Amino acid sequence: SGRGGGWEKIMAEEEEDNPQARQSLQELVDQLYHFRDHYFESHSVEDAGKKQQDVREEMEKTLKAMEAIEGLPQGQAHMLMLKGKVLNVSPDYSAQAEELLSKAVKLDPELVEAWNQLGEVYWKKGDISAAHTCFSGALSHCKNKVSLQNLSMVLRQLRTSSADEHAHNVMDSVRQAKLAVQMDVRDGRSWYVLGNAYLSLFFNSGQNPKISQQALSAYAQAEKVDPTASCNPDLHLNRATLYKYEENYMAALEGFAQAAALDPAWPEPRQREQHLVDFLERLTGLLENKGKVKGKKLQSMLGSLRSSQLGPCGDGRYQGLSGQKVVLEQRPLNTLRVGVNTGTVVLGKVLFSLTTEEKVPFTFGLMDSAEGSCFAVTVYNMAQSWGVLIGDSVAIPEPHLRHHHIQHQGKSFTFSSIRVETPLLLVVNGKVQGSQSQAAATVAYQAQSE
């Protein structure tokens, strides 16, 4: 309007707040968000590709309907906040939403929902530290679960000058998510954010299996208390990343496929699913043809295995995880039981190795007799420079064996693998691997998607 600002202000103070109109507005905004968040209750997953467009059309309708409601002061903080929230319904950054919400918090710094919405706008814009300021600011006015959820997400994404600072933020992120859950145990988003916080903590702190369990149970809890959580593609992608790391390949493939179905325009889940299928195809192919090592060559390789190549695993100097010295008995690969084979060591020849784009795990094929089959060995937490070569002799103390039977979209993969948490456990050509062979898995795992 062409009126001067001063005159408008006087007018605004005289305009009565109309509770009826205010309630109709709130209902319009709530309906829009319900449409977005419960989309798959009224649409099938086949419609997933239309969701963004449908939400955008619903947003336009809501803005028109809001304009039609008479009797509300346009420049009021609460009005500005509601309009900003409507524009903020889509996953993309909106400059207009930023403008409206910035005005709203200036007019009424106590308006927590405006701070939370503005924080989300900055998050979408990629300005993580501004988002952090909004969510912490909102919490200083009033403890609320939405700010806690968002603060938890932001803390893990903040730029830090050191790994220690990042680790500290990740711990803090878990704390904020737990506080959100405590405020309302029926809120699925809080459980989901807590799952992500544990996922970050898992990859940041030496992959303690207890933490990955906590992540998985938080995701399960999210789905239990909130039916819409199962329609969250990010939950499926993040959980599948964890399943893949734990070599629960079938669940990982299903999770990636589910994420892809729920958000067809998002390329990431499809790519990860495809990478994993490619890895399993290459791996099972190499295991079946024994890395293409031919009969005579194979015989002479296996013939050169000596017990001296066991190093400390063969002379009673091996220390188990308990720190006790353990005498290990050398056994053939094909006699191993599923699970951890305590008191046992295997020794074999490397027939091939295989790396993936994310570099973790380092995978190689191991054989100890021409009659036996070739076993996959997956090594985690290795430095980028670490590896073994074809023809190397490798001893694995107390090997952890698993049989995989994977079926996914008409393909099936069957093989046996030994998982090794760190190269420090291996003896290569009689030599123990030095501490420089180890690195943290965090390097390769930017798992999070929120």
XYZ file of C-alpha atoms in Angstrom:
450
model
C 0.000 0.000 0.000
C 1.269 3.514 -0.829
C 0.566 4.763 2.702
C 3.404 6.078 4.833
C 4.783 3.644 7.378
C 3.995 5.876 10.343
C 0.318 6.181 9.534
C 0.091 2.426 8.947
C 1.536 1.827 12.435
C -1.121 3.971 14.098
C -3.774 2.141 12.118
C -2.332 -1.231 13.095
C -2.593 -0.439 16.779
C -6.217 0.515 16.380
C -7.147 -2.612 14.418
C -8.687 -5.117 16.776
C -7.231 -8.623 16.807
C -9.934 -10.920 15.488
C -9.635 -14.309 17.233
C -12.040 -15.941 14.752
C -9.975 -14.887 11.743
C -6.776 -15.807 13.529
C -8.046 -19.320 14.162
C -9.113 -19.781 10.511
C -5.609 -18.779 9.435
C -3.959 -21.213 11.839
C -6.232 -23.974 10.526
C -5.262 -23.227 6.922
C -1.560 -23.484 7.792
C -2.081 -26.673 9.807
C -3.999 -28.247 6.906
C -1.183 -27.451 4.495
C 1.412 -29.110 6.731
C -0.881 -32.074 7.359
C -1.241 -32.471 3.584
C 2.559 -32.540 3.234
C 3.367 -34.756 6.229
C 0.552 -37.287 5.735
C 0.751 -37.319 1.922
C 1.146 -41.106 1.702
C -1.954 -41.743 3.775
C -4.031 -40.449 0.875
C -1.650 -41.243 -2.012
C 0.194 -44.400 -3.016
C 3.982 -44.577 -3.207
C 3.600 -44.606 -7.017
C 2.553 -40.946 -6.688
C 5.762 -40.010 -4.856
C 7.077 -38.204 -7.924
C 4.103 -35.813 -7.845
C 4.409 -34.939 -4.150
C 6.561 -31.775 -4.485
C 4.299 -30.380 -7.199
C 1.144 -31.214 -5.241
C 2.536 -29.556 -2.109
C 3.464 -26.463 -4.110
C -0.069 -26.206 -5.552
C -1.524 -26.642 -2.071
C 0.793 -23.855 -0.874
C -0.489 -21.466 -3.569
C -4.081 -22.325 -2.622
C -3.335 -21.655 1.050
C -1.785 -18.235 0.291
C -4.887 -17.261 -1.730
C -7.216 -18.454 1.039
C -5.218 -16.473 3.615
C -5.551 -13.294 1.583
C -9.307 -13.789 1.492
C -9.626 -13.699 5.275
C -10.625 -10.216 6.394
C -10.115 -8.487 9.682
C -6.480 -9.170 10.507
C -3.626 -6.692 10.862
C -1.267 -7.657 8.032
C 1.899 -6.358 9.630
C 1.527 -8.266 12.878
C 4.370 -10.636 13.878
C 2.080 -13.651 14.143
C 0.628 -12.999 10.667
C 4.074 -12.596 9.132
C 5.164 -15.818 10.819
C 2.208 -17.808 9.458
C 2.756 -16.559 5.923
C 6.496 -17.303 6.191
C 5.676 -20.778 7.464
C 3.428 -21.414 4.442
C 6.217 -20.376 2.042
C 8.608 -22.589 4.024
C 6.581 -25.759 3.402
C 8.647 -26.767 0.370
C 12.152 -28.229 0.721
C 13.645 -25.319 -1.222
C 14.940 -22.034 0.160
C 12.509 -19.121 -0.147
C 13.894 -15.562 0.015
C 10.386 -14.241 0.659
C 10.004 -16.571 3.660
C 13.333 -15.287 5.006
C 12.153 -11.689 4.671
C 8.777 -12.262 6.388
C 10.209 -14.349 9.225
C 13.079 -11.919 9.865
C 10.479 -9.145 10.260
C 8.386 -11.336 12.557
C 11.256 -12.003 15.008
C 12.226 -8.313 15.021
C 8.633 -7.319 15.888
C 8.252 -10.044 18.495
C 11.532 -11.612 19.706
C 9.558 -13.963 21.990
C 7.819 -15.662 19.043
C 9.530 -19.039 19.218
C 7.819 -20.545 16.184
C 9.099 -17.673 14.024
C 12.670 -18.353 15.234
C 12.262 -22.050 14.424
C 10.890 -21.313 10.949
C 13.631 -18.766 10.258
C 16.243 -21.315 11.379
C 14.835 -23.791 8.853
C 15.029 -21.165 6.106
C 18.727 -20.596 6.877
C 19.298 -24.358 6.980
C 17.825 -24.671 3.466
C 19.934 -21.709 2.357
C 23.036 -23.524 3.617
C 23.801 -20.917 6.292
C 24.317 -23.392 9.122
C 25.683 -20.958 11.702
C 22.740 -18.554 11.241
C 20.402 -21.548 11.682
C 22.308 -22.466 14.853
C 21.802 -18.921 16.196
C 18.030 -19.081 15.535
C 17.492 -22.431 17.257
C 19.661 -21.570 20.287
C 17.900 -18.193 20.449
C 14.492 -19.855 20.419
C 15.582 -22.140 23.265
C 16.750 -19.188 25.344
C 13.155 -17.866 25.180
C 11.427 -21.167 25.752
C 12.410 -24.847 25.917
C 10.614 -26.598 23.042
C 11.077 -29.856 21.179
C 11.237 -28.384 17.656
C 14.221 -26.160 18.508
C 15.907 -29.095 20.264
C 15.408 -31.357 17.235
C 16.748 -28.716 14.873
C 19.657 -27.772 17.109
C 20.652 -31.437 17.209
C 20.716 -31.533 13.389
C 22.588 -28.240 13.052
C 25.271 -29.114 15.610
C 26.464 -32.039 13.483
C 26.727 -29.863 10.372
C 28.510 -26.850 11.877
C 31.927 -26.126 10.387
C 34.614 -26.818 12.955
C 38.307 -26.069 13.078
C 39.257 -29.439 14.594
C 38.130 -33.050 14.828
C 37.853 -32.643 18.607
C 35.458 -29.749 18.248
C 33.345 -31.777 15.800
C 33.326 -34.775 18.173
C 32.195 -32.446 20.954
C 29.352 -31.120 18.755
C 28.248 -34.663 17.919
C 28.033 -35.548 21.624
C 26.097 -32.331 22.220
C 23.822 -33.207 19.306
C 22.934 -36.527 20.967
C 22.157 -34.641 24.195
C 19.785 -32.170 22.488
C 17.948 -34.986 20.671
C 17.518 -36.888 23.955
C 16.039 -33.739 25.527
C 13.593 -33.477 22.614
C 12.541 -37.102 23.090
C 12.070 -36.543 26.838
C 9.743 -33.603 26.128
C 7.416 -35.791 24.046
C 8.099 -39.509 23.645
C 5.276 -39.747 21.086
C 6.995 -37.408 18.617
C 8.430 -39.469 15.758
C 10.642 -36.667 14.477
C 12.517 -36.488 17.799
C 13.242 -40.225 17.660
C 14.357 -39.921 14.040
C 16.728 -37.048 14.856
C 18.070 -39.051 17.819
C 18.715 -41.974 15.434
C 20.721 -39.660 13.168
C 22.653 -38.282 16.142
C 23.603 -41.816 17.218
C 24.534 -42.634 13.619
C 26.978 -39.693 13.584
C 28.313 -40.691 16.982
C 28.809 -44.265 15.757
C 30.989 -43.195 12.814
C 32.773 -40.584 14.917
C 33.756 -42.714 17.856
C 35.339 -45.914 16.629
C 32.112 -47.735 15.660
C 30.986 -49.062 19.005
C 28.296 -51.680 18.175
C 26.254 -50.560 21.195
C 25.834 -47.115 19.587
C 24.699 -48.530 16.250
C 22.113 -50.559 18.195
C 20.903 -47.324 19.810
C 20.599 -45.694 16.380
C 18.572 -48.621 15.020
C 16.256 -48.695 18.023
C 15.665 -44.925 17.797
C 14.662 -45.337 14.125
C 12.397 -48.261 15.077
C 10.834 -46.155 17.825
C 10.191 -43.320 15.327
C 8.273 -45.735 13.094
C 6.396 -47.180 16.067
C 5.064 -43.903 17.475
C 4.602 -42.099 14.161
C 3.199 -43.765 11.027
C 4.546 -40.932 8.828
C 8.153 -41.804 9.842
C 8.005 -44.877 7.576
C 7.403 -42.485 4.667
C 10.566 -40.485 5.415
C 13.107 -41.283 2.670
C 15.980 -39.915 4.790
C 15.238 -42.360 7.578
C 15.458 -45.270 5.130
C 18.670 -43.971 3.545
C 20.432 -43.322 6.859
C 19.399 -46.649 8.328
C 20.466 -48.457 5.149
C 23.908 -46.814 5.431
C 24.229 -48.352 8.874
C 22.955 -51.757 7.683
C 25.490 -51.708 4.880
C 28.322 -50.949 7.284
C 27.136 -53.849 9.446
C 27.105 -56.053 6.318
C 23.391 -56.619 6.643
C 23.307 -56.266 2.861
C 19.758 -57.358 2.170
C 18.261 -54.848 4.633
C 20.578 -52.147 3.201
C 19.398 -52.781 -0.372
C 15.753 -52.765 0.722
C 16.287 -49.479 2.607
C 17.952 -47.747 -0.359
C 15.174 -48.991 -2.672
C 12.502 -47.763 -0.245
C 14.123 -44.305 0.016
C 14.293 -44.131 -3.791
C 10.617 -45.067 -4.121
C 9.545 -42.403 -1.613
C 11.522 -39.645 -3.344
C 12.081 -40.590 -7.004
C 13.659 -37.226 -7.865
C 16.458 -37.771 -5.320
C 19.317 -39.610 -7.083
C 21.335 -40.577 -3.991
C 19.387 -43.676 -2.818
C 19.291 -45.200 -6.321
C 23.031 -44.639 -6.721
C 23.837 -46.234 -3.370
C 21.616 -49.206 -4.133
C 23.312 -49.610 -7.526
C 26.831 -49.291 -6.056
C 26.063 -51.990 -3.513
C 24.605 -54.339 -6.142
C 27.682 -53.725 -8.344
C 29.984 -54.453 -5.394
C 28.190 -57.725 -4.595
C 28.226 -58.785 -8.261
C 31.943 -58.080 -8.628
C 32.738 -59.725 -5.311
C 30.776 -62.943 -5.915
C 32.189 -63.137 -9.468
C 35.781 -62.893 -8.198
C 35.106 -65.401 -5.390
C 33.670 -67.914 -7.875
C 36.513 -67.657 -10.388
C 39.120 -67.388 -7.588
C 40.330 -64.024 -8.868
C 41.081 -65.762 -12.205
C 44.194 -67.368 -10.662
C 44.753 -70.528 -12.741
C 45.379 -74.082 -11.511
C 49.180 -74.289 -11.554
C 49.700 -70.756 -10.290
C 47.151 -71.403 -7.522
C 48.895 -74.646 -6.497
C 52.293 -72.960 -6.206
C 50.822 -69.985 -4.291
C 49.086 -72.226 -1.785
C 52.154 -74.485 -1.628
C 54.247 -71.584 -0.357
C 52.166 -71.112 2.825
C 54.360 -71.631 5.941
C 53.495 -71.548 9.627
C 56.279 -68.954 10.069
C 53.918 -66.534 8.256
C 51.632 -66.617 11.328
C 54.034 -64.239 13.155
C 52.858 -63.610 16.722
C 49.690 -65.604 15.986
C 51.792 -68.765 15.751
C 54.194 -68.455 18.657
C 51.824 -67.819 21.572
C 52.509 -64.078 21.656
C 49.075 -63.088 20.362
C 47.130 -60.923 22.790
C 43.351 -61.264 22.658
C 41.061 -58.279 23.125
C 41.158 -59.018 26.867
C 44.891 -58.254 26.829
C 45.644 -61.877 27.818
C 48.146 -63.876 25.778
C 46.303 -66.590 23.880
C 47.683 -69.663 22.165
C 45.918 -69.938 18.819
C 45.332 -73.149 16.911
C 45.713 -72.941 13.125
C 42.631 -74.328 11.378
C 41.512 -74.592 7.737
C 39.054 -71.933 6.511
C 36.372 -74.525 5.717
C 36.238 -75.699 9.357
C 35.273 -72.267 10.741
C 31.963 -71.854 12.553
C 29.630 -68.892 12.044
C 30.433 -66.118 14.550
C 33.743 -65.443 16.296
C 36.128 -68.415 16.275
C 37.986 -67.904 19.549
C 41.353 -69.570 20.045
C 41.684 -70.083 16.279
C 43.855 -68.581 13.535
C 43.513 -68.982 9.758
C 46.260 -68.434 7.190
C 45.704 -68.066 3.473
C 46.801 -66.441 0.236
C 45.310 -63.275 -1.238
C 43.826 -64.016 -4.685
C 42.312 -60.602 -5.470
C 41.398 -57.327 -3.868
C 38.489 -54.996 -4.451
C 37.925 -51.376 -3.438
C 34.725 -49.390 -3.682
C 34.224 -45.663 -4.179
C 33.921 -45.008 -0.484
C 37.135 -47.023 0.117
C 35.658 -48.711 3.210
C 35.866 -51.668 3.605
C 39.037 -52.918 1.890
C 37.913 -56.294 0.530
C 40.046 -59.222 -0.596
C 39.699 -62.940 -1.408
C 41.501 -65.491 0.779
C 42.122 -69.202 0.121
C 44.077 -71.856 1.980
C 43.484 -74.994 -0.085
C 42.804 -75.796 -3.728
C 39.773 -77.912 -2.783
C 38.277 -75.271 -0.501
C 36.333 -72.210 -1.562
C 37.505 -68.624 -1.653
C 36.438 -66.466 1.332
C 35.816 -62.721 1.255
C 37.679 -60.706 3.900
C 36.405 -57.187 4.671
C 38.734 -54.861 6.576
C 37.404 -51.716 8.270
C 39.123 -48.666 9.763
C 42.122 -48.914 7.479
C 44.224 -45.933 6.416
C 43.665 -45.019 2.736
C 47.194 -46.130 1.909
C 46.818 -49.584 3.487
C 46.151 -52.706 1.437
C 47.335 -56.221 0.634
C 48.650 -57.550 -2.673
C 47.816 -60.669 -4.671
C 50.073 -63.456 -3.416
C 50.441 -62.038 0.104
C 50.045 -64.491 2.981
C 47.546 -63.218 5.524
C 46.862 -64.592 9.004
C 43.603 -63.676 10.742
C 43.368 -64.375 14.489
C 39.975 -65.348 15.962
C 38.178 -64.815 12.630
C 34.556 -63.647 12.620
C 32.693 -65.665 9.964
C 29.385 -64.910 8.305
C 27.440 -66.693 5.528
C 25.506 -64.311 3.264
C 22.381 -65.265 1.300
C 21.143 -62.088 -0.354
C 18.160 -61.765 -2.653
C 17.212 -58.459 -4.184
C 15.063 -57.670 -7.202
C 15.557 -61.008 -8.886
C 19.295 -61.278 -8.189
C 20.828 -63.541 -5.593
C 24.283 -63.535 -3.995
C 25.691 -66.258 -1.760
C 29.149 -66.144 -0.179
C 31.098 -66.442 3.080
C 32.992 -63.535 4.577
C 35.310 -62.744 7.465
C 34.992 -59.270 8.947
C 38.091 -57.603 10.420
C 37.509 -54.402 12.438
C 41.057 -53.044 11.979
C 44.195 -53.984 9.973
C 46.070 -53.992 13.306
C 44.656 -57.489 13.873
C 46.163 -58.922 10.687
C 49.566 -60.490 10.114
C 50.730 -59.978 6.517
C 53.684 -62.090 5.275
C 54.605 -62.764 8.906
C 54.561 -59.076 9.855
C 52.261 -57.281 12.285
C 50.629 -54.179 10.763
C 51.821 -50.887 12.309
C 49.540 -48.220 13.796
C 49.810 -46.169 10.578
C 47.685 -48.839 8.876
C 44.632 -47.746 10.861
C 42.319 -44.794 10.330
C 38.812 -43.823 11.368
C 35.880 -44.763 9.170
C 34.467 -41.249 9.539
C 36.597 -40.139 6.593
C 34.583 -42.153 4.102
C 31.180 -41.979 5.724
C 29.294 -38.735 5.291
C 26.226 -40.746 6.110
C 23.802 -38.105 7.120
C 20.959 -36.846 5.158
C 18.294 -34.917 7.078
